[in-house]
Amino acid sequence: MTDVEAVAHVRVSGGRPVEQLLCHPRLPLVAGVDSDRPAVNVWDCEGAQLRELGCVGAESTVYGDAFGWDRMTRTPSVA
C-alpha cells in the first residue's frame, strides 16, 4: 500500500463536493479539484486535522451541463 489513497468524491466545509485529492510529496498539504466548478481547494493536514487554507477559482462559473471534452478543458490541473 502507498501513502496516497484514491478517493472518488468527498464533501468539504460548506458541503462542496471535491474530487481528485492529491497530497504534497513533502509538506502536510492536500489539494482537491472542486466537482462543481474549475477551482482547486488547498488544506493543511498537519496533526491529523484538515484546515482549509484557501481556494483558487472559487468565483469560477459552474460546469453546468458541460461534459466530455468541454468539461475536461475547463478542469484545472493540480501540480
Short mmCIF file of C-alpha atoms in Angstrom, two decimals, residues 1-76:
data_model
loop_
_atom_site.label_atom_id
_atom_site.label_comp_id
_atom_site.label_asym_id
_atom_site.label_seq_id
_atom_site.Cartn_x
_atom_site.Cartn_y
_atom_site.Cartn_z
CA MET A 1 0.00 0.00 0.00
CA THR A 2 1.22 3.52 -0.75
CA ASP A 3 0.87 6.77 1.19
CA VAL A 4 -1.60 8.06 -1.41
CA GLU A 5 -5.14 6.71 -1.31
CA ALA A 6 -7.61 7.04 -4.19
CA VAL A 7 -10.82 8.90 -3.34
CA ALA A 8 -13.65 9.37 -5.84
CA HIS A 9 -15.65 12.19 -4.23
CA VAL A 10 -15.77 13.81 -0.80
CA ARG A 11 -17.56 16.80 0.68
CA VAL A 12 -15.66 19.53 2.48
CA SER A 13 -16.57 22.53 4.59
CA GLY A 14 -19.74 24.14 3.32
CA GLY A 15 -20.77 20.84 1.69
CA ARG A 16 -18.77 21.47 -1.50
CA PRO A 17 -18.03 18.26 -3.43
CA VAL A 18 -14.35 17.70 -4.20
CA GLU A 19 -12.61 15.10 -6.37
CA GLN A 20 -9.02 14.25 -7.34
CA LEU A 21 -7.40 14.69 -3.94
CA LEU A 22 -3.63 14.96 -4.12
CA CYS A 23 -1.04 15.04 -1.33
CA HIS A 24 2.08 17.18 -1.49
CA PRO A 25 5.14 14.89 -1.56
CA ARG A 26 6.94 16.63 1.36
CA LEU A 27 4.65 19.17 3.01
CA PRO A 28 1.46 18.44 5.02
CA LEU A 29 -0.76 19.82 2.23
CA VAL A 30 -3.69 18.32 0.34
CA ALA A 31 -5.25 19.77 -2.82
CA GLY A 32 -8.59 18.80 -4.33
CA VAL A 33 -10.40 19.79 -7.51
CA ASP A 34 -13.90 21.20 -6.94
CA SER A 35 -16.50 18.92 -8.58
CA ASP A 36 -18.89 21.78 -9.45
CA ARG A 37 -16.56 24.42 -10.94
CA PRO A 38 -12.97 24.81 -12.17
CA ALA A 39 -11.42 25.52 -8.79
CA VAL A 40 -8.74 23.99 -6.55
CA ASN A 41 -9.07 23.79 -2.76
CA VAL A 42 -5.96 23.53 -0.55
CA TRP A 43 -5.82 22.21 3.03
CA ASP A 44 -3.17 21.86 5.70
CA CYS A 45 -3.33 18.32 7.12
CA GLU A 46 -0.79 18.63 9.92
CA GLY A 47 -1.75 16.97 13.21
CA ALA A 48 -4.34 14.64 11.59
CA GLN A 49 -6.73 17.60 11.13
CA LEU A 50 -7.73 19.26 7.85
CA ARG A 51 -7.65 23.05 7.94
CA GLU A 52 -8.71 24.88 4.79
CA LEU A 53 -6.05 27.31 3.58
CA GLY A 54 -7.84 28.64 0.54
CA CYS A 55 -9.45 28.10 -2.83
CA VAL A 56 -8.18 29.22 -6.23
CA GLY A 57 -11.01 29.80 -8.72
CA ALA A 58 -13.89 29.83 -6.22
CA GLU A 59 -15.56 32.59 -8.27
CA SER A 60 -15.45 30.47 -11.47
CA THR A 61 -18.63 29.65 -13.37
CA VAL A 62 -20.07 26.21 -12.55
CA TYR A 63 -19.65 23.41 -15.09
CA GLY A 64 -23.41 23.09 -15.52
CA ASP A 65 -24.16 20.81 -18.47
CA ALA A 66 -20.51 20.68 -19.63
CA PHE A 67 -19.26 17.14 -20.11
CA GLY A 68 -16.64 15.26 -22.06
CA TRP A 69 -14.05 17.41 -23.81
CA ASP A 70 -15.70 20.71 -22.76
CA ARG A 71 -15.53 19.76 -19.08
CA MET A 72 -12.03 18.35 -19.39
CA THR A 73 -10.64 21.53 -20.93
CA ARG A 74 -12.10 23.59 -18.06
CA THR A 75 -10.88 21.28 -15.25
CA PRO A 76 -7.74 22.70 -13.60
#
